[in-house]
Coordinates of C-alpha atoms in Angstrom, one line a residue:
Chain L
M1 CA 0.0 0.0 0.0
P2 CA 1.4 3.4 -0.9
P3 CA 2.4 5.7 2.0
P4 CA -0.4 7.7 3.6
V5 CA -0.9 11.3 2.7
D6 CA -1.7 14.1 5.1
A7 CA -4.6 15.7 3.2
G8 CA -8.2 14.8 4.1
S9 CA -10.3 14.2 7.1
G10 CA -10.1 10.4 6.8
G11 CA -13.8 9.8 5.9
P12 CA -14.8 8.6 2.5
L13 CA -13.7 10.9 -0.4
A14 CA -16.3 12.4 -2.7
I15 CA -15.0 12.7 -6.3
I16 CA -17.1 15.0 -8.5
A17 CA -16.0 13.6 -11.8
G18 CA -15.9 15.3 -15.2
G19 CA -14.8 13.6 -18.4
G20 CA -11.7 11.7 -19.4
S21 CA -9.8 9.0 -17.6
V22 CA -8.3 11.1 -14.8
P23 CA -11.2 10.8 -12.3
I24 CA -10.9 7.0 -12.5
A25 CA -7.1 7.2 -12.1
V26 CA -7.6 9.3 -8.9
A27 CA -10.4 6.9 -7.6
Q28 CA -8.1 3.9 -8.1
A29 CA -5.1 5.5 -6.5
V30 CA -7.1 6.6 -3.4
T31 CA -8.8 3.2 -3.1
Q32 CA -5.3 1.6 -3.2
R33 CA -4.3 3.8 -0.4
G34 CA -7.2 2.2 1.6
R35 CA -9.6 5.1 1.5
R36 CA -13.2 4.6 0.4
V37 CA -14.3 6.8 -2.6
V38 CA -17.8 7.8 -3.6
M39 CA -18.0 9.0 -7.2
F40 CA -20.3 11.8 -8.3
P41 CA -20.1 11.7 -12.1
V42 CA -21.5 14.8 -13.7
R43 CA -24.2 13.9 -16.3
G44 CA -23.0 14.8 -19.8
W45 CA -19.4 15.1 -18.8
A46 CA -18.4 11.8 -17.2
D47 CA -18.1 8.5 -19.0
P48 CA -20.8 6.0 -17.9
E49 CA -18.6 3.0 -18.6
T50 CA -15.9 3.9 -16.2
V51 CA -17.7 4.8 -13.0
G52 CA -19.5 1.5 -12.5
A53 CA -16.7 0.0 -10.5
F54 CA -17.2 2.5 -7.6
A55 CA -20.1 3.6 -5.5
H56 CA -21.6 6.4 -7.4
Y57 CA -24.4 8.9 -7.8
W58 CA -25.0 10.7 -11.1
I59 CA -25.5 14.4 -10.6
P60 CA -27.0 16.8 -13.1
L61 CA -25.1 20.0 -13.6
A62 CA -26.2 22.8 -11.3
Q63 CA -28.1 20.4 -9.0
A64 CA -25.9 21.1 -5.9
D65 CA -28.5 19.7 -3.6
V66 CA -28.4 16.2 -5.1
F67 CA -24.7 16.1 -4.4
R68 CA -25.1 17.6 -0.9
R69 CA -27.8 15.0 0.1
H70 CA -25.9 11.9 -1.1
A71 CA -22.5 13.1 0.1
R72 CA -23.8 13.8 3.6
A73 CA -25.5 10.4 3.8
E74 CA -22.3 8.7 2.7
G75 CA -20.3 10.6 5.4
C76 CA -18.1 12.4 2.9
R77 CA -16.6 15.7 4.0
D78 CA -13.7 16.0 1.6
V79 CA -14.5 16.7 -2.1
V80 CA -12.3 16.5 -5.1
F81 CA -13.2 18.1 -8.5
V82 CA -11.4 16.3 -11.3
G83 CA -11.9 15.6 -15.0
T84 CA -12.6 17.7 -18.1
A85 CA -15.5 20.1 -17.8
L86 CA -17.3 21.7 -20.7
R87 CA -18.2 25.2 -20.0
P88 CA -22.0 25.1 -20.2
A89 CA -24.3 27.6 -21.9
L90 CA -26.3 29.1 -19.0
R91 CA -29.5 28.7 -20.8
S92 CA -29.0 24.9 -21.1
I93 CA -28.9 24.4 -17.3
R94 CA -31.8 23.4 -15.1
F95 CA -31.2 24.8 -11.7
D96 CA -32.4 23.4 -8.4
W97 CA -33.4 25.6 -5.5
L98 CA -30.2 25.4 -3.7
T99 CA -28.2 26.3 -6.8
L100 CA -30.7 29.1 -7.6
R101 CA -30.1 30.6 -4.2
L102 CA -26.4 30.6 -5.0
L103 CA -27.0 31.9 -8.5
P104 CA -25.9 35.5 -7.9
R105 CA -22.4 34.3 -6.9
I106 CA -22.2 31.8 -9.7
V107 CA -23.1 34.6 -12.2
R108 CA -20.4 36.8 -10.7
A109 CA -18.0 33.9 -11.1
Y110 CA -19.1 33.4 -14.7
R111 CA -18.1 37.0 -15.6
G112 CA -14.5 36.1 -15.0
G113 CA -12.5 33.5 -16.8
D114 CA -12.6 29.8 -16.0
D115 CA -10.5 30.2 -12.9
H116 CA -13.0 32.6 -11.4
L117 CA -15.8 30.2 -12.2
I118 CA -14.1 27.3 -10.6
S119 CA -13.0 29.1 -7.5
G120 CA -16.5 30.6 -7.1
V121 CA -18.0 27.1 -7.2
A122 CA -15.5 25.8 -4.6
R123 CA -16.5 28.6 -2.2
V124 CA -20.1 27.5 -2.5
F125 CA -19.2 23.9 -1.5
E126 CA -17.1 25.2 1.4
D127 CA -20.1 27.2 2.7
Y128 CA -22.0 24.0 3.0
G129 CA -19.4 22.4 5.2
F130 CA -17.4 20.4 2.6
R131 CA -13.6 20.7 2.3
V132 CA -12.3 21.0 -1.3
V133 CA -9.0 19.2 -1.8
A134 CA -6.8 18.8 -4.8
P135 CA -6.7 15.5 -6.6
H136 CA -2.9 15.3 -6.1
E137 CA -3.2 15.9 -2.4
V138 CA -5.1 12.6 -2.0
A139 CA -3.3 10.8 -4.8
P140 CA 0.2 12.3 -5.4
E141 CA 1.1 9.5 -7.8
I142 CA -1.1 11.1 -10.5
L143 CA 1.3 14.0 -10.9
M144 CA 3.7 14.0 -13.8
P145 CA 7.3 13.3 -12.7
A146 CA 10.3 15.1 -14.1
G147 CA 11.9 13.3 -17.0
V148 CA 10.6 11.2 -19.8
V149 CA 7.6 8.8 -19.8
G150 CA 8.3 6.2 -22.4
S151 CA 11.7 5.8 -24.1
R152 CA 12.1 8.9 -26.3
S153 CA 13.6 12.3 -25.4
P154 CA 13.2 15.7 -27.0
S155 CA 15.9 16.8 -29.5
D156 CA 17.7 20.1 -29.4
Q157 CA 15.1 21.6 -31.9
D158 CA 12.3 20.2 -29.7
K159 CA 13.8 22.0 -26.7
V160 CA 13.9 25.3 -28.6
D161 CA 10.2 24.7 -29.5
I162 CA 9.4 23.8 -25.8
S163 CA 11.1 27.0 -24.6
R164 CA 9.2 29.2 -27.1
A165 CA 5.9 27.6 -26.2
L166 CA 6.5 28.1 -22.5
A167 CA 7.3 31.8 -23.1
L168 CA 4.1 32.1 -25.0
L169 CA 2.1 30.5 -22.3
A170 CA 3.7 32.7 -19.7
A171 CA 2.6 35.7 -21.9
T172 CA -1.0 34.5 -22.3
G173 CA -1.3 33.3 -18.7
P174 CA -2.7 36.5 -17.3
F175 CA -5.6 36.2 -19.7
D176 CA -6.9 33.1 -18.0
M177 CA -7.5 31.1 -21.2
G178 CA -6.2 27.7 -22.3
Q179 CA -3.1 26.0 -21.0
G180 CA -1.7 24.6 -24.2
A181 CA 0.2 25.6 -27.4
V182 CA 1.8 23.9 -30.4
V183 CA 5.1 25.2 -31.7
A184 CA 6.9 23.6 -34.6
A185 CA 10.4 24.8 -35.9
N186 CA 9.9 28.0 -33.9
N187 CA 6.5 28.8 -35.4
V188 CA 3.4 29.0 -33.2
L189 CA 0.9 26.8 -34.9
A190 CA -1.9 26.9 -32.4
V191 CA -2.9 28.4 -29.1
E192 CA -5.6 26.8 -27.0
A193 CA -8.6 28.8 -25.7
A194 CA -12.2 27.6 -25.4
E195 CA -11.8 24.6 -27.7
G196 CA -9.6 22.4 -25.5
T197 CA -6.4 20.5 -26.2
D198 CA -7.9 17.6 -28.2
A199 CA -9.7 20.0 -30.6
M200 CA -6.5 22.1 -31.0
L201 CA -4.5 19.0 -31.9
G202 CA -7.3 18.0 -34.3
R203 CA -6.9 21.4 -36.0
I204 CA -3.2 20.8 -36.5
A205 CA -3.8 17.4 -38.1
E206 CA -6.3 19.1 -40.5
L207 CA -4.0 21.9 -41.4
R208 CA -1.2 19.4 -42.0
A209 CA -3.4 17.2 -44.2
G210 CA -4.2 20.4 -46.2
G211 CA -0.5 21.1 -46.7
R212 CA -0.7 24.3 -44.7
I213 CA 2.1 23.5 -42.2
A214 CA 5.6 24.0 -43.3
A215 CA 7.3 21.9 -40.7
P216 CA 7.5 18.2 -41.8
A217 CA 5.8 15.5 -39.8
G218 CA 7.8 14.7 -36.7
V219 CA 8.6 18.3 -35.9
G220 CA 6.7 20.3 -33.3
V221 CA 5.7 20.0 -29.7
L222 CA 2.5 20.3 -27.6
V223 CA 3.3 22.1 -24.4
K224 CA 0.9 22.4 -21.5
A225 CA 1.6 24.5 -18.5
P226 CA -0.5 25.7 -15.5
K227 CA -1.6 29.3 -15.4
P228 CA 0.2 31.6 -13.1
H229 CA -1.7 32.2 -9.8
Q230 CA -3.9 29.2 -10.7
D231 CA -5.9 27.7 -7.8
R232 CA -4.0 24.4 -7.9
R233 CA -7.0 22.5 -6.4
F234 CA -8.7 22.6 -9.8
D235 CA -8.1 22.2 -13.4
L236 CA -4.4 21.4 -13.4
P237 CA -3.3 20.6 -17.0
A238 CA -3.8 16.9 -17.7
I239 CA -2.6 14.4 -20.3
G240 CA -3.5 10.8 -20.9
P241 CA -3.1 8.1 -23.6
R242 CA -5.6 10.0 -25.8
T243 CA -3.5 13.2 -25.7
V244 CA -0.5 11.1 -26.9
E245 CA -2.6 9.6 -29.8
E246 CA -3.9 13.0 -30.9
A247 CA -0.4 14.5 -30.7
A248 CA 0.9 11.7 -32.9
R249 CA -2.0 12.2 -35.3
A250 CA -1.1 15.9 -35.5
G251 CA 2.4 14.8 -36.6
L252 CA 4.2 16.2 -33.6
A253 CA 7.5 15.1 -32.2
G254 CA 6.2 15.1 -28.6
I255 CA 4.6 16.5 -25.6
A256 CA 6.1 18.5 -22.8
V257 CA 4.3 19.4 -19.5
V258 CA 5.4 20.9 -16.3
A259 CA 6.5 18.2 -13.8
G260 CA 4.6 18.3 -10.5
S261 CA 1.9 20.6 -12.0
T262 CA 0.3 18.3 -14.5
I263 CA -1.9 15.3 -14.0
V264 CA -1.0 12.3 -16.0
A265 CA -3.8 9.7 -16.2
E266 CA -2.7 6.1 -16.6
P267 CA 1.0 6.7 -16.9
A268 CA 1.7 3.1 -18.0
K269 CA -0.7 3.6 -21.0
V270 CA 0.8 7.0 -21.7
A271 CA 4.3 5.4 -21.9
A272 CA 3.0 2.6 -24.1
A273 CA 1.2 5.0 -26.4
A274 CA 4.3 7.2 -26.7
D275 CA 6.5 4.3 -27.6
K276 CA 4.0 2.9 -30.1
T277 CA 3.5 6.3 -31.8
K278 CA 7.2 7.2 -31.5
I279 CA 6.8 10.5 -29.8
F280 CA 8.3 11.7 -26.5
V281 CA 6.5 12.7 -23.4
V282 CA 8.5 14.7 -21.0
G283 CA 7.9 16.4 -17.6
I284 CA 10.1 19.5 -17.3
K285 CA 11.1 21.2 -14.1
P286 CA 9.9 24.7 -13.7
G287 CA 12.6 27.0 -15.1
Q288 CA 14.4 24.2 -16.9
F289 CA 13.7 25.7 -20.3
A290 CA 13.7 29.4 -19.4
P291 CA 14.7 31.4 -22.4
Chain I
M1 CA -10.0 60.8 -60.1
P2 CA -8.6 60.5 -56.6
P3 CA -5.6 62.6 -55.7
P4 CA -2.2 61.2 -56.8
V5 CA 0.0 59.4 -54.3
D6 CA 3.7 59.7 -54.0
A7 CA 4.7 56.1 -54.0
G8 CA 5.8 54.3 -57.1
S9 CA 8.0 54.9 -60.1
G10 CA 5.0 55.7 -62.3
G11 CA 5.2 52.7 -64.6
P12 CA 2.6 49.9 -64.5
L13 CA 2.1 48.3 -61.1
A14 CA 2.7 44.6 -60.7
I15 CA 0.3 43.0 -58.2
I16 CA 1.3 39.6 -56.9
A17 CA -2.1 38.5 -55.8
G18 CA -3.0 35.9 -53.2
G19 CA -6.6 34.9 -52.2
G20 CA -9.6 37.0 -51.1
S21 CA -11.1 40.2 -52.5
V22 CA -8.4 42.6 -51.4
P23 CA -6.1 42.2 -54.5
I24 CA -9.0 43.2 -56.8
A25 CA -9.9 46.1 -54.5
V26 CA -6.3 47.3 -54.8
A27 CA -6.2 46.8 -58.6
Q28 CA -9.5 48.8 -59.0
A29 CA -8.3 51.6 -56.8
V30 CA -5.0 51.9 -58.6
T31 CA -6.7 51.8 -62.0
Q32 CA -9.1 54.5 -60.9
R33 CA -6.1 56.6 -60.1
G34 CA -5.1 56.3 -63.7
R35 CA -2.2 53.8 -63.3
R36 CA -2.1 50.6 -65.3
V37 CA -1.9 47.4 -63.3
V38 CA -0.6 43.9 -64.3
M39 CA -1.9 41.1 -62.1
F40 CA 0.2 38.1 -61.2
P41 CA -2.3 35.8 -59.5
V42 CA -0.6 33.0 -57.6
R43 CA -1.9 29.6 -58.6
G44 CA -3.8 27.9 -55.9
W45 CA -4.3 31.1 -53.9
A46 CA -5.9 33.7 -56.1
D47 CA -9.5 33.4 -57.3
P48 CA -9.6 32.8 -61.1
E49 CA -13.0 34.5 -61.5
T50 CA -11.8 37.9 -60.2
V51 CA -8.5 38.5 -62.1
G52 CA -10.0 38.3 -65.6
A53 CA -10.8 42.0 -65.8
F54 CA -7.1 42.9 -65.7
A55 CA -4.0 42.0 -67.7
H56 CA -2.7 39.0 -65.8
Y57 CA -0.2 36.2 -65.8
W58 CA -0.7 33.2 -63.5
I59 CA 2.4 32.3 -61.6
P60 CA 3.0 29.1 -59.8
L61 CA 4.4 29.3 -56.3
A62 CA 8.2 29.5 -56.2
Q63 CA 8.5 30.2 -59.9
A64 CA 10.1 33.6 -59.5
D65 CA 11.5 33.6 -63.0
V66 CA 8.0 33.5 -64.6
F67 CA 7.2 36.6 -62.7
R68 CA 10.5 38.3 -63.5
R69 CA 10.2 37.6 -67.2
H70 CA 6.6 38.9 -67.6
A71 CA 7.0 41.8 -65.2
R72 CA 10.0 43.1 -67.1
A73 CA 8.4 42.7 -70.5
E74 CA 5.4 44.7 -69.2
G75 CA 7.7 47.5 -67.9
C76 CA 6.8 47.0 -64.2
R77 CA 9.3 48.1 -61.6
D78 CA 7.0 48.4 -58.6
V79 CA 5.5 45.3 -57.0
V80 CA 2.8 44.9 -54.5
F81 CA 2.2 41.7 -52.6
V82 CA -1.4 41.5 -51.4
G83 CA -4.1 38.8 -50.6
T84 CA -4.2 35.8 -48.4
A85 CA -1.3 33.3 -48.6
L86 CA -1.4 29.8 -47.4
R87 CA 1.9 28.9 -45.9
P88 CA 2.9 26.0 -48.2
A89 CA 4.5 22.7 -47.3
L90 CA 8.0 22.9 -48.7
R91 CA 7.7 19.4 -50.2
S92 CA 4.7 20.5 -52.3
I93 CA 6.6 23.2 -54.2
R94 CA 8.2 22.8 -57.6
F95 CA 11.1 25.2 -57.7
D96 CA 12.4 26.8 -60.9
W97 CA 16.1 27.5 -61.3
L98 CA 16.0 31.1 -60.2
T99 CA 14.1 30.2 -57.1
L100 CA 16.4 27.3 -56.4
R101 CA 19.4 29.6 -56.5
L102 CA 17.7 31.7 -53.9
L103 CA 16.7 28.6 -51.8
P104 CA 19.2 29.0 -49.0
R105 CA 17.8 32.4 -48.2
I106 CA 14.2 31.2 -48.4
V107 CA 15.0 28.3 -46.1
R108 CA 16.6 30.7 -43.6
A109 CA 13.4 32.9 -43.9
Y110 CA 11.3 29.8 -43.3
R111 CA 13.0 29.2 -40.0
G112 CA 11.5 32.4 -38.6
G113 CA 7.8 33.1 -38.4
D114 CA 5.7 34.4 -41.2
D115 CA 7.2 37.9 -41.0
H116 CA 10.6 36.6 -41.6
L117 CA 9.4 34.6 -44.5
I118 CA 7.7 37.5 -46.1
S119 CA 10.6 39.9 -45.6
G120 CA 13.0 37.4 -46.9
V121 CA 11.0 37.0 -50.1
A122 CA 10.8 40.8 -50.5
R123 CA 14.6 41.1 -50.4
V124 CA 14.8 38.5 -53.1
F125 CA 12.7 40.7 -55.4
E126 CA 14.6 43.8 -54.5
D127 CA 17.8 42.0 -55.5
Y128 CA 16.4 41.6 -59.0
G129 CA 15.7 45.3 -59.4
F130 CA 12.0 45.4 -58.3
R131 CA 10.8 47.9 -55.7
V132 CA 8.4 46.4 -53.2
V133 CA 5.7 48.8 -52.1
A134 CA 2.8 48.5 -49.7
P135 CA -0.8 48.2 -51.1
H136 CA -1.9 51.2 -49.1
E137 CA 1.0 53.3 -50.5
V138 CA -0.5 53.0 -54.0
A139 CA -4.1 52.9 -52.9
P140 CA -4.6 54.6 -49.5
E141 CA -8.3 54.3 -49.8
I142 CA -8.1 50.6 -48.9
L143 CA -7.1 51.4 -45.3
M144 CA -9.8 51.2 -42.6
P145 CA -10.8 54.6 -41.4
A146 CA -11.3 55.5 -37.7
G147 CA -15.0 55.1 -36.6
V148 CA -17.7 52.8 -37.6
V149 CA -18.4 51.2 -41.0
G150 CA -22.2 50.6 -41.2
S151 CA -24.6 51.9 -38.6
R152 CA -23.9 50.1 -35.4
S153 CA -21.4 51.0 -32.6
P154 CA -19.8 48.9 -29.9
S155 CA -21.5 48.8 -26.5
D156 CA -19.6 49.4 -23.2
Q157 CA -19.2 45.7 -22.7
D158 CA -17.9 45.4 -26.3
K159 CA -15.4 48.1 -25.5
V160 CA -14.2 46.1 -22.5
D161 CA -13.8 43.0 -24.7
I162 CA -12.0 45.0 -27.4
S163 CA -9.6 46.3 -24.8
R164 CA -8.9 42.8 -23.5
A165 CA -8.3 41.4 -26.9
L166 CA -5.9 44.2 -27.8
A167 CA -4.0 43.6 -24.6
L168 CA -3.8 39.9 -25.5
L169 CA -2.7 40.6 -29.0
A170 CA 0.0 42.9 -27.7
A171 CA 1.2 40.1 -25.4
T172 CA 1.3 37.5 -28.3
G173 CA 2.7 40.0 -30.8
P174 CA 6.4 39.1 -30.1
F175 CA 5.6 35.5 -31.1
D176 CA 4.9 36.4 -34.7
M177 CA 1.7 34.4 -34.9
G178 CA -1.8 35.3 -35.9
Q179 CA -3.3 38.7 -35.7
G180 CA -6.7 38.0 -34.4
A181 CA -8.5 37.0 -31.2
V182 CA -12.1 36.6 -30.1
V183 CA -13.2 37.8 -26.6
A184 CA -16.7 37.5 -25.2
A185 CA -17.8 38.9 -21.8
N186 CA -14.1 39.1 -20.8
N187 CA -13.4 35.5 -21.7
V188 CA -10.8 34.7 -24.4
L189 CA -12.6 32.3 -26.7
A190 CA -10.0 31.9 -29.5
V191 CA -6.6 33.0 -30.5
E192 CA -5.5 32.9 -34.2
A193 CA -2.3 31.1 -35.2
A194 CA -1.8 29.0 -38.3
E195 CA -5.5 28.4 -39.1
G196 CA -6.4 32.0 -40.2
T197 CA -9.3 34.2 -39.2
D198 CA -12.1 32.5 -41.1
A199 CA -11.2 29.1 -39.5
M200 CA -11.0 30.7 -36.1
L201 CA -14.5 32.2 -36.5
G202 CA -15.8 28.8 -37.8
R203 CA -14.5 27.2 -34.6
I204 CA -16.5 29.7 -32.5
A205 CA -19.6 29.0 -34.4
E206 CA -19.1 25.3 -33.8
L207 CA -18.4 25.7 -30.1
R208 CA -21.5 27.8 -29.8
A209 CA -23.7 25.3 -31.6
G210 CA -22.4 22.7 -29.2
G211 CA -23.5 24.8 -26.2
R212 CA -19.9 25.3 -25.1
I213 CA -19.8 29.1 -25.0
A214 CA -21.3 30.7 -22.0
A215 CA -21.8 34.2 -23.5
P216 CA -25.2 34.5 -25.3
A217 CA -25.3 35.2 -29.1
G218 CA -24.7 38.9 -29.7
V219 CA -21.9 39.1 -27.1
G220 CA -18.2 39.0 -28.1
V221 CA -15.9 40.7 -30.5
L222 CA -13.3 39.7 -33.2
V223 CA -10.3 42.0 -32.9
K224 CA -7.5 42.1 -35.4
A225 CA -4.3 44.1 -34.9
P226 CA -1.0 44.3 -36.7
K227 CA 2.0 42.8 -35.1
P228 CA 4.4 45.1 -33.4
H229 CA 7.5 45.7 -35.6
Q230 CA 5.6 44.3 -38.6
D231 CA 6.9 45.2 -42.1
R232 CA 3.9 47.2 -43.1
R233 CA 4.4 46.5 -46.7
F234 CA 3.1 43.0 -46.2
D235 CA 0.3 41.1 -44.6
L236 CA -1.5 43.9 -42.8
P237 CA -4.6 42.5 -41.2
A238 CA -7.5 42.6 -43.6
I239 CA -11.3 42.3 -43.4
G240 CA -13.9 42.0 -46.0
P241 CA -17.6 41.2 -46.4
R242 CA -16.9 37.5 -45.7
T243 CA -15.2 38.3 -42.4
V244 CA -18.4 40.1 -41.4
E245 CA -20.6 37.2 -42.4
E246 CA -18.4 34.7 -40.5
A247 CA -18.3 36.9 -37.4
A248 CA -22.1 37.1 -37.5
R249 CA -22.4 33.3 -38.0
A250 CA -20.1 33.0 -34.9
G251 CA -22.7 35.0 -32.9
L252 CA -20.4 37.9 -32.2
A253 CA -21.5 41.5 -31.6
G254 CA -18.9 43.0 -33.9
I255 CA -15.5 43.4 -35.3
A256 CA -12.8 45.9 -34.2
V257 CA -9.6 46.6 -36.2
V258 CA -6.9 49.2 -35.9
A259 CA -7.7 52.2 -38.1
G260 CA -5.0 53.0 -40.7
S261 CA -3.3 49.6 -40.1
T262 CA -5.9 47.3 -41.5
I263 CA -7.0 46.8 -45.1
V264 CA -10.7 46.8 -45.7
A265 CA -11.8 45.2 -49.0
E266 CA -15.0 46.5 -50.5
P267 CA -16.0 48.9 -47.7
A268 CA -19.5 49.5 -49.2
K269 CA -20.1 45.7 -49.1
V270 CA -18.6 45.5 -45.6
A271 CA -21.1 48.2 -44.4
A272 CA -24.0 46.5 -46.1
A273 CA -23.1 43.1 -44.6
A274 CA -22.6 44.7 -41.1
D275 CA -26.1 46.3 -41.3
K276 CA -27.7 43.2 -42.7
T277 CA -26.2 40.9 -40.0
K278 CA -26.7 43.5 -37.3
I279 CA -23.1 43.6 -36.1
F280 CA -20.7 46.6 -35.7
V281 CA -17.5 47.1 -37.6
V282 CA -15.2 49.7 -36.1
G283 CA -11.8 51.2 -36.8
I284 CA -10.1 52.1 -33.6
K285 CA -7.3 54.6 -33.2
P286 CA -4.1 53.2 -31.7
G287 CA -4.2 53.7 -28.0
Q288 CA -7.9 54.4 -28.0
F289 CA -8.7 51.3 -25.9
A290 CA -5.5 51.1 -23.9
P291 CA -6.3 49.4 -20.6

């Protein structure tokens, strides 16, 4: 059993689960540490096939009361938010009464960027007696280590591209937008905003198929970095096997993320996918590629 | 006839024409000023239907010698580059001998961003005795004026979004990437890089259709601004009726560009499209929206 971690009250852990494979990776890691988990998959975001192995209650978006009732009955005090979230259109949401009472604060949170939205929602949960903890506080093994995952390493040109992408992400950080960029042979090919990493990589694959990217296949990197001043309990950049596959399909040389500040879902599958598709996946130490 | 302009040697003007409606707008304006134009539409970029009204010679990409031969025979000394260019994949280009001899310089230019590529190509033409002039030097009427085109004006919220987008573009300027961004209710929805403005707007329309944009239709702006230190002879940001239609389809409130540093193709059609789709199109003075 892995060593115990400090975070948490010790009762069962509530996991409010968005999409992707990270929520399950967290649930498995926490379970292996001997702590019970109760999943709260968000309807429309979480994958129905993956939550079945754990105790779980589906919650519709903006139905805070459904969560509160079940989480209290299960004895959960600690809550983790993890997984990909689609920023919903306000008009598509059916609010319950609890959420409606909280609406003015949620609307204020909406006016800011995603960070504000997420922090605002966290405060709401804390007002109701829950304690919001970071996924990596309860399962540190999900954080990307420094160094390569898989067997390939970035070339000198890749390192130049990584450095340029990190500088770009540092420049866009204050604008509270996406956390990813693609740079190839020193050219910025794409910057992530509302579309998400997978859609950005899909765009690169399309542009490449249309002959609109000068760099040959096998040149270029996807770089993801946390925003400066980000509330690290939420929305850390994450990669998984699918990210590796999409990066390979976009013809990139590899993926670089910030070690210790990026969640890596299913590291063994990430390593296998990287080796199969012949791309590198590297965790870089903060400051390692400073220009 | 419009007042004469200083630029140019007085002989016929060679227009190396990329895609979109701007090259024709320039050709018409220059012709109205009483100067003969010879079009050199680039195969694969320029629209065959629009060049027919002028003397023209199609030129394949990277066939500099075809241009040189015809331009000299026509007595052209001044050259304008105008229109949208797709950054080609090097392997898709068939080089002629003249271009091949210039290849080391072109490859060097390729290593930088688009600005470097374009400036590198300009130097090549100048070495062969041509004089590269800006489209707005020979046809100043194609530049966006300050103030609105059409009848709508930006709201206070739109002005906040414009200011934020300008700040973002100032931050990304040193990275020599796209010249456009979309901001809605203070959220950065998209940043342009290799995909171009139309594709970026198409992405917003898709995200909106998928319910993934929180701001309601009619909120959000497209802002285009020239890069800092840009060689103003080339690749100034441009808008035309199509940009207006795409912005409307993306559910935006309007378009803001920098007055005097943006080319507006067919201003009457832009105004008509803006009024028909109920969006604003505004030319802002540099510094007007400084945060």
